PDB file of C-alpha atoms in Angstrom:
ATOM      1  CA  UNK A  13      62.286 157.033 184.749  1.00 72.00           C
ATOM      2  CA  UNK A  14      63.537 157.088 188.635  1.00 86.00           C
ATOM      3  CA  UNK A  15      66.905 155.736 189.046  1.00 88.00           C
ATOM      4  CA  UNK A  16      68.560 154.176 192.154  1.00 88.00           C
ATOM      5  CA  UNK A  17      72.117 154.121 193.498  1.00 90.00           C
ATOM      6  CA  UNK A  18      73.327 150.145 194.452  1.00 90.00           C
ATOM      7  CA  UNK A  19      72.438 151.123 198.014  1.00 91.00           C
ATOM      8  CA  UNK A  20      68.832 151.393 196.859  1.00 91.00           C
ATOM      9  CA  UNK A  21      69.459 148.682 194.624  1.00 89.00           C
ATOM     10  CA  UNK A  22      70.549 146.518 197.666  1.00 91.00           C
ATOM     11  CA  UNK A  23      67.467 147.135 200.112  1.00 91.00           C
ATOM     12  CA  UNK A  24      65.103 145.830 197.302  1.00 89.00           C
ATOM     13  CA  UNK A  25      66.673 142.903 196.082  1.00 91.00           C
ATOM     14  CA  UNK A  26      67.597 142.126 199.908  1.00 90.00           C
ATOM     15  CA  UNK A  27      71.745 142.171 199.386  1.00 92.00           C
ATOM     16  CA  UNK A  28      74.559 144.035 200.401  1.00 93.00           C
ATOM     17  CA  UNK A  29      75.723 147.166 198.165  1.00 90.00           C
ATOM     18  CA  UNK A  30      78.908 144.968 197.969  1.00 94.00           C
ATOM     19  CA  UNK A  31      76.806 142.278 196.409  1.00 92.00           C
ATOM     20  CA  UNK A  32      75.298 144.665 193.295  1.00 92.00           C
ATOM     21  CA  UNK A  33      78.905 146.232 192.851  1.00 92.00           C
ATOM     22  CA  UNK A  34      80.464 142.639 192.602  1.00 93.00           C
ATOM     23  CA  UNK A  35      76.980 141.550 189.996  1.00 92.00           C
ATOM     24  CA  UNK A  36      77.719 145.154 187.781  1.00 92.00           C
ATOM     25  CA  UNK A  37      81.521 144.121 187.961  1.00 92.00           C
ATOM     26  CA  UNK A  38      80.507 140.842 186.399  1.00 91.00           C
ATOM     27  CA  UNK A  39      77.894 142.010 183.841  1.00 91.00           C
ATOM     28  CA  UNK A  40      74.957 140.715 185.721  1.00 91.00           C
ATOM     29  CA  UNK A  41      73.416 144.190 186.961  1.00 91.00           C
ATOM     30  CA  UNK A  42      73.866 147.197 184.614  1.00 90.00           C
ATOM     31  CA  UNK A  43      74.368 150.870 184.951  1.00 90.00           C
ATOM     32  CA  UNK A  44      72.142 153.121 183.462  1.00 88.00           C
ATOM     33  CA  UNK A  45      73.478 156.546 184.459  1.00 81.00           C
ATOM     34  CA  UNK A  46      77.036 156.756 186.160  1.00 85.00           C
ATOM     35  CA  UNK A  47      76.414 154.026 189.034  1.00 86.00           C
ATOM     36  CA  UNK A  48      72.642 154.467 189.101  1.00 90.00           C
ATOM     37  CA  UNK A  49      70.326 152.064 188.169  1.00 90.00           C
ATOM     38  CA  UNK A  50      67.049 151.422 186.767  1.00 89.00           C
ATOM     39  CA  UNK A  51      64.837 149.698 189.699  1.00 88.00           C
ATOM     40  CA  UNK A  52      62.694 147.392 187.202  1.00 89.00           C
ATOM     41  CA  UNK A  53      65.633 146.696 184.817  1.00 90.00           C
ATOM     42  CA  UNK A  54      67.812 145.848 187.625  1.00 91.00           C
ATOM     43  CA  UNK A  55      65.363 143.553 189.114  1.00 91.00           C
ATOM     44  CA  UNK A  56      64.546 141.891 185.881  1.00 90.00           C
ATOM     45  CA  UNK A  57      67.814 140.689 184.881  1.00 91.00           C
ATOM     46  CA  UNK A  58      68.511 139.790 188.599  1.00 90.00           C
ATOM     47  CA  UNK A  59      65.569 137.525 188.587  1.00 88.00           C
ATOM     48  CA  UNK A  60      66.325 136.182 184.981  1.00 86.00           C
ATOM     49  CA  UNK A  61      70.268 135.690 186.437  1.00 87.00           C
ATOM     50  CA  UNK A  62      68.531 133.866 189.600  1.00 85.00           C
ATOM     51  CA  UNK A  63      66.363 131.408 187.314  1.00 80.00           C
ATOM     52  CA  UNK A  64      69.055 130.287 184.448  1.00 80.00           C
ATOM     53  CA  UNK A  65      71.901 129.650 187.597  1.00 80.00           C
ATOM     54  CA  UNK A  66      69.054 127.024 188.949  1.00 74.00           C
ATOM     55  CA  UNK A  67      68.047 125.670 185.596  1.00 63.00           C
ATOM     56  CA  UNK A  68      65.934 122.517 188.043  1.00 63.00           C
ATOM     57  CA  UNK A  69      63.848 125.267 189.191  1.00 60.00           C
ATOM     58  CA  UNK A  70      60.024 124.769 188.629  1.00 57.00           C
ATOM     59  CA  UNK A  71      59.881 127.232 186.445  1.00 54.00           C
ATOM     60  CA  UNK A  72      61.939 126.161 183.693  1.00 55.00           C
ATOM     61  CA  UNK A  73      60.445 122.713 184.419  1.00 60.00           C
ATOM     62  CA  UNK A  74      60.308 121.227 180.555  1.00 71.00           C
ATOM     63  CA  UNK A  75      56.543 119.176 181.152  1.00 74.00           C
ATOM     64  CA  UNK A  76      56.616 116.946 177.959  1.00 81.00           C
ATOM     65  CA  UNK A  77      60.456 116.374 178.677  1.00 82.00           C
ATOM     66  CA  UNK A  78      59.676 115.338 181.977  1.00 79.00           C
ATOM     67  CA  UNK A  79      56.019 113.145 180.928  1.00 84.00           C
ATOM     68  CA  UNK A  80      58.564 111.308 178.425  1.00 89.00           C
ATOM     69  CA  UNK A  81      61.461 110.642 181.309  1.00 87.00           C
ATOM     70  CA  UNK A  82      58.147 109.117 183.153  1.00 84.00           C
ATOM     71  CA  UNK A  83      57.359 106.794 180.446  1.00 91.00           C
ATOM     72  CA  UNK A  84      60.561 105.691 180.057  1.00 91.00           C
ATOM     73  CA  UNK A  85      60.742 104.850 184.173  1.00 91.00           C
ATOM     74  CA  UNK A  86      57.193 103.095 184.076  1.00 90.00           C
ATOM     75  CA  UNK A  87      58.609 101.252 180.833  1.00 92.00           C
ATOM     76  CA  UNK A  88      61.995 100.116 182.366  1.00 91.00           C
ATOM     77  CA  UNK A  89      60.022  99.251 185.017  1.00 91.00           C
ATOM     78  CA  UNK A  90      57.549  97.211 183.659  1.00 93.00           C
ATOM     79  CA  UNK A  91      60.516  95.284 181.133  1.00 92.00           C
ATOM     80  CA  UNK A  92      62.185  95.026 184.713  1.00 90.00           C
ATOM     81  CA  UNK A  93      59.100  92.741 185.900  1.00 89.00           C
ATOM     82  CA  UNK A  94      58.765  90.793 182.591  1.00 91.00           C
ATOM     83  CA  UNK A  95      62.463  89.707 183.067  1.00 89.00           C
ATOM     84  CA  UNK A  96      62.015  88.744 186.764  1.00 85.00           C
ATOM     85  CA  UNK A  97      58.791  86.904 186.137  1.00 86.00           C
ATOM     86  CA  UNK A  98      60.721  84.686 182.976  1.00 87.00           C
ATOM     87  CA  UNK A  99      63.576  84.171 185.624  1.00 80.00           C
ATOM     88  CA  UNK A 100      66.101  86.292 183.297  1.00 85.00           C
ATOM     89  CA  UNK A 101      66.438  88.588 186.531  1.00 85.00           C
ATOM     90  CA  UNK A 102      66.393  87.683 189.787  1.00 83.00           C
ATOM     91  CA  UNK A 103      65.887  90.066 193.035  1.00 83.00           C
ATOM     92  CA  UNK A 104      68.752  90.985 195.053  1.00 87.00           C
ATOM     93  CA  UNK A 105      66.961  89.436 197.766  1.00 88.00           C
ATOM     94  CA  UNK A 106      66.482  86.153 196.679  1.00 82.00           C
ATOM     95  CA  UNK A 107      70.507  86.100 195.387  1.00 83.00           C
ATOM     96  CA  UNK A 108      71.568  87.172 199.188  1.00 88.00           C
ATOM     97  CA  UNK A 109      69.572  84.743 200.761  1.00 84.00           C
ATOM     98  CA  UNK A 110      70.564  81.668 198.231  1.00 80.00           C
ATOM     99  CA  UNK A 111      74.325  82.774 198.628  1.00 83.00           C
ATOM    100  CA  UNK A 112      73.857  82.720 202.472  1.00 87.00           C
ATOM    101  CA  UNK A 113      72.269  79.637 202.336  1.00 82.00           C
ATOM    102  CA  UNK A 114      75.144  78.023 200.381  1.00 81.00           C
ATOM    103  CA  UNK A 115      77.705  79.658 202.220  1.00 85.00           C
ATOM    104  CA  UNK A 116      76.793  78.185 205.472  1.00 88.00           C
ATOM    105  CA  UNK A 117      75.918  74.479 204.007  1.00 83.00           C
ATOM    106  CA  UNK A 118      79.497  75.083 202.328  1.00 85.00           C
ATOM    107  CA  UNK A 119      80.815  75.914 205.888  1.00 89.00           C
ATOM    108  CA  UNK A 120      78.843  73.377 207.650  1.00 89.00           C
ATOM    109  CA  UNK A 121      80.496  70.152 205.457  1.00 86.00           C
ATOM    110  CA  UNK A 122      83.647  71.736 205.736  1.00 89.00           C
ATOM    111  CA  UNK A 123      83.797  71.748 209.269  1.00 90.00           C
ATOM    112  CA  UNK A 124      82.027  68.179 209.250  1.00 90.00           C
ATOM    113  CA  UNK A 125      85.567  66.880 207.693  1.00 90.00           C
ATOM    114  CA  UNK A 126      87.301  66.067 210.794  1.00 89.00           C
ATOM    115  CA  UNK A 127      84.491  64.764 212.512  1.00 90.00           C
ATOM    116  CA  UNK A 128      83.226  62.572 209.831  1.00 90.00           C
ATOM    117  CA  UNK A 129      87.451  61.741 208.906  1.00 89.00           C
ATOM    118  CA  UNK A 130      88.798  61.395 212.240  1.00 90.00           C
ATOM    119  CA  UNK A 131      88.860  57.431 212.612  1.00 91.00           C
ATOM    120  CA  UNK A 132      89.817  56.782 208.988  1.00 90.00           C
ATOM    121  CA  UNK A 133      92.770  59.204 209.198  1.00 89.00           C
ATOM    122  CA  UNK A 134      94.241  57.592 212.483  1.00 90.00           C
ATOM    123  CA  UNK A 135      95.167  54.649 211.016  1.00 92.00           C
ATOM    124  CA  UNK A 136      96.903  56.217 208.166  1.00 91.00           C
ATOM    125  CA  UNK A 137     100.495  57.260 208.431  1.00 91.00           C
ATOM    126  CA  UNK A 138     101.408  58.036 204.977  1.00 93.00           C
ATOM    127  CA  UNK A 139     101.569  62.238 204.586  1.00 92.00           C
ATOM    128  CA  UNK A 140     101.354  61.848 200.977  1.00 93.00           C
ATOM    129  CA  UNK A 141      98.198  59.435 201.540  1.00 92.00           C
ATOM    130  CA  UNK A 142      96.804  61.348 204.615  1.00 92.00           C
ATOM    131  CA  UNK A 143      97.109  64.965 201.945  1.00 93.00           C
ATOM    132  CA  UNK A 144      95.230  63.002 199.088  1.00 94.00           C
ATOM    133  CA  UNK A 145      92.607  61.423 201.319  1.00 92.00           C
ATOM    134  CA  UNK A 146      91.836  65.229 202.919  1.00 91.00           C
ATOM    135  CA  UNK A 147      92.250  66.852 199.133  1.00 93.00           C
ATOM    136  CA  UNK A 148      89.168  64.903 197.676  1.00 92.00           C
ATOM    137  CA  UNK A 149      87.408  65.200 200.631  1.00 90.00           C
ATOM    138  CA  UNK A 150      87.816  69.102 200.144  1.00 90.00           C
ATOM    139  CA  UNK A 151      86.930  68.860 196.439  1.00 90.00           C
ATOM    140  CA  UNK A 152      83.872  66.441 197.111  1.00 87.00           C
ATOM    141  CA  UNK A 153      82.894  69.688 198.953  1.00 84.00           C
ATOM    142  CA  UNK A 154      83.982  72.138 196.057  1.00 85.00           C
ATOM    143  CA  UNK A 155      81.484  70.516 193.747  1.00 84.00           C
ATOM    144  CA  UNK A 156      78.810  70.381 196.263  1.00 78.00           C
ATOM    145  CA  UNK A 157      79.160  74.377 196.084  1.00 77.00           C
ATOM    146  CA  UNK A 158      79.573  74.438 192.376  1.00 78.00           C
ATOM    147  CA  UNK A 159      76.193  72.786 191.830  1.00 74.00           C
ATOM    148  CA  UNK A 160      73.948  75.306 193.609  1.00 66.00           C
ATOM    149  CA  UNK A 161      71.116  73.744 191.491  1.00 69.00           C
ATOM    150  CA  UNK A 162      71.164  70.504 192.737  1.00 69.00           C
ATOM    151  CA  UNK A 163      71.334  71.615 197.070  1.00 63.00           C
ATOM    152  CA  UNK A 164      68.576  74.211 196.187  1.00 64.00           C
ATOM    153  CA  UNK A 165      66.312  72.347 193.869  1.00 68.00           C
ATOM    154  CA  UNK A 166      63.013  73.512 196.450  1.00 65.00           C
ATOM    155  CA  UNK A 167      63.901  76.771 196.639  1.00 65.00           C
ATOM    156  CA  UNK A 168      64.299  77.110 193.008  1.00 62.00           C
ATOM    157  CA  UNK A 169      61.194  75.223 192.370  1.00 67.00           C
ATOM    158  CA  UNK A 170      59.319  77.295 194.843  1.00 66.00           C
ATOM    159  CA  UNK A 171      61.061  81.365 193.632  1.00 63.00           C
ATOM    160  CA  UNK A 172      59.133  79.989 189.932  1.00 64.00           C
ATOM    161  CA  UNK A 173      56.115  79.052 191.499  1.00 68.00           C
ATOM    162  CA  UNK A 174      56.051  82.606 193.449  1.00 66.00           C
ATOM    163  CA  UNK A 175      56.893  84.646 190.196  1.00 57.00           C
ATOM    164  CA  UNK A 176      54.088  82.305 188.083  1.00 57.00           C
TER     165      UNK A 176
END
């Protein structure tokens, strides 16, 4: 059996010498006689020592591990639709554009306050009045938001026709 110094050793695994001393210093690569090595030794371990520091590699790809992790997507996936299509899940989509929706009719009768308060609150000159007058006016508002249901009733009504 031909034996190589780490110089060798270098050129065929495609390192630096400095890179098979540091390996043998670690236990990787192994001496066989003094600091010579044996080519197809050394290159077996070094390739065993590539594949277990990259355990994702192809090669160490576990197929009926990964067949099951595919089951369990396509099953998640399909209990995923089943709770969508009952309504107990709703897409992000649909949330985002309902909240929108209600954010701007809560904005829009907000703003309408003044407008729609203006006269009535010119004859009053009570603070205490003028504060409890704007309060439920605010809170008339409030529920309006609180009851999503009720301002979206057709887009409700059309989401479960969609998912039917």
């Amino acid at each position: 059996m031909k034996l190589y110094d780490k110089n060798a050793i270098a050129r065929f695994l495609n390192m630096t010498s400095k890179n098979v001393q540091r390996l043998t210093e670690k236990g990787v690569l192994q001496t066989k006689q003094g600091e010579l090595y044996s080519l197809l030794d050394t290159i077996h371990v070094y390739i065993k020592y590539l594949k277990d520091r990259n355990p994702d590699s192809e090669e160490s790809l576990n197929f009926n591990e990964e067949r099951a992790k595919l089951t369990k997507a396509k099953r998640l996936n399909e209990e995923l639709d089943l709770a969508v299509k009952k309504a107990d899940l709703h897409k992000s989509e649909d949330i985002e554009k309902i909240m929108t929706a209600t954010l701007i009719n809560f904005k829009s009768r907000l703003s309408a306050i003044p407008a729609e308060e203006a006269e009535k609150l010119a004859t009053m000159t009570d603070k205490a009045k003028i504060f409890i007058y704007l309060n439920e006016k605010i809170k008339e508002a409030l529920m309006e938001l609180s009851n999503f249901e009720e301002v979206f009733k057709k887009e409700i009504k059309e989401d479960e026709e969609r998912n039917d």
